Amino acid sequence: MINIVAKITPKTALFAECKRKLQAIVAPTLAEVGCIRFELYTGDNQTCLFLVERFISQQALDEHYQQAYTKQVFTFYESALAKAVEINNLAEI
């Protein structure tokens, strides 16, 4: 299993648009064969977004990254983020 928590910090003016774009890919991502969990959260201060993801394998995650909707979000990130996405790979204990 691949478990990820991604912290996304958009520029303040683009927070709402970033949230909308991520919300739009939740359903199609959950429909992917290898996706077990794909949830979007925000913190109390509404400055960061958090994606909690679980895929059955690295191959399933790699296939997710190749989806057109995922690539569109990554392209948006190039101009929309205040800092790079923080990816935390988690190991179950």
Coordinates of C-alpha atoms in Angstrom, one line a residue:
M1 CA 0.0 0.0 0.0
I2 CA 1.0 3.5 -0.7
N3 CA -0.2 6.1 1.9
I4 CA 0.4 9.8 1.2
V5 CA -0.6 13.0 2.9
A6 CA 0.1 16.0 0.6
K7 CA 0.1 19.5 2.0
I8 CA -0.8 22.0 -0.7
T9 CA -0.2 25.7 -0.1
P10 CA -1.8 27.9 -2.8
K11 CA -1.2 31.6 -3.1
T12 CA -3.9 33.4 -1.1
A13 CA -5.7 34.8 -4.1
L14 CA -5.9 31.3 -5.7
F15 CA -6.9 29.3 -2.6
A16 CA -10.6 28.9 -3.7
E17 CA -9.7 28.0 -7.2
C18 CA -7.2 25.4 -6.1
K19 CA -9.8 23.9 -3.8
R20 CA -12.3 23.7 -6.6
K21 CA -9.8 22.1 -8.9
L22 CA -8.9 19.5 -6.3
Q23 CA -12.6 18.8 -5.4
A24 CA -13.2 18.2 -9.1
I25 CA -10.7 15.3 -9.3
V26 CA -11.8 13.5 -6.1
A27 CA -14.6 11.4 -7.7
P28 CA -12.6 10.4 -10.9
T29 CA -9.6 9.5 -8.7
L30 CA -11.8 7.4 -6.4
A31 CA -13.1 5.6 -9.5
E32 CA -9.5 4.6 -10.5
V33 CA -9.0 0.8 -10.0
G34 CA -6.0 1.2 -7.7
C35 CA -7.3 4.0 -5.5
I36 CA -8.6 3.1 -2.1
R37 CA -8.7 6.6 -0.5
F38 CA -8.5 10.1 -1.9
E39 CA -9.9 12.8 0.5
L40 CA -9.4 16.6 0.5
Y41 CA -9.2 18.6 3.8
T42 CA -8.4 22.1 4.8
G43 CA -6.9 23.4 8.0
D44 CA -8.7 25.9 10.3
N45 CA -6.9 28.9 8.8
Q46 CA -8.0 28.1 5.2
T47 CA -4.5 28.6 3.9
C48 CA -3.5 25.0 3.1
L49 CA -5.2 22.0 1.6
F50 CA -4.4 18.4 2.5
L51 CA -4.9 15.4 0.3
V52 CA -5.0 12.0 2.1
E53 CA -4.4 9.3 -0.4
R54 CA -4.1 5.5 -0.5
F55 CA -3.2 3.5 -3.5
I56 CA -2.8 -0.3 -3.8
S57 CA 0.7 0.0 -5.3
Q58 CA 3.3 2.4 -6.7
Q59 CA 2.0 1.4 -10.2
A60 CA -1.5 2.5 -9.3
L61 CA -0.2 5.9 -8.0
D62 CA 1.9 6.3 -11.2
E63 CA -1.2 5.6 -13.3
H64 CA -3.0 8.3 -11.3
Y65 CA -0.3 10.8 -12.1
Q66 CA -0.8 10.0 -15.8
Q67 CA -4.5 10.9 -15.8
A68 CA -5.4 14.0 -17.8
Y69 CA -7.2 15.5 -14.8
T70 CA -4.2 15.0 -12.5
K71 CA -1.9 16.5 -15.1
Q72 CA -4.2 19.6 -15.3
V73 CA -4.0 20.1 -11.6
F74 CA -0.2 19.7 -11.7
T75 CA 0.0 22.3 -14.5
F76 CA -2.2 24.7 -12.4
Y77 CA 0.2 24.2 -9.4
E78 CA 3.1 25.7 -11.5
S79 CA 1.6 29.2 -11.1
A80 CA -0.8 28.8 -8.2
L81 CA 1.3 27.6 -5.3
A82 CA 3.0 29.7 -2.7
K83 CA 5.5 26.9 -2.1
A84 CA 6.1 23.4 -3.3
V85 CA 3.7 20.6 -2.4
E86 CA 4.9 18.8 0.8
I87 CA 4.6 15.0 0.1
N88 CA 4.6 12.8 3.2
N89 CA 4.8 9.1 2.5
L90 CA 3.5 7.2 5.5
A91 CA 4.3 3.7 6.6
E92 CA 1.7 1.7 8.5
I93 CA 2.9 0.5 11.9

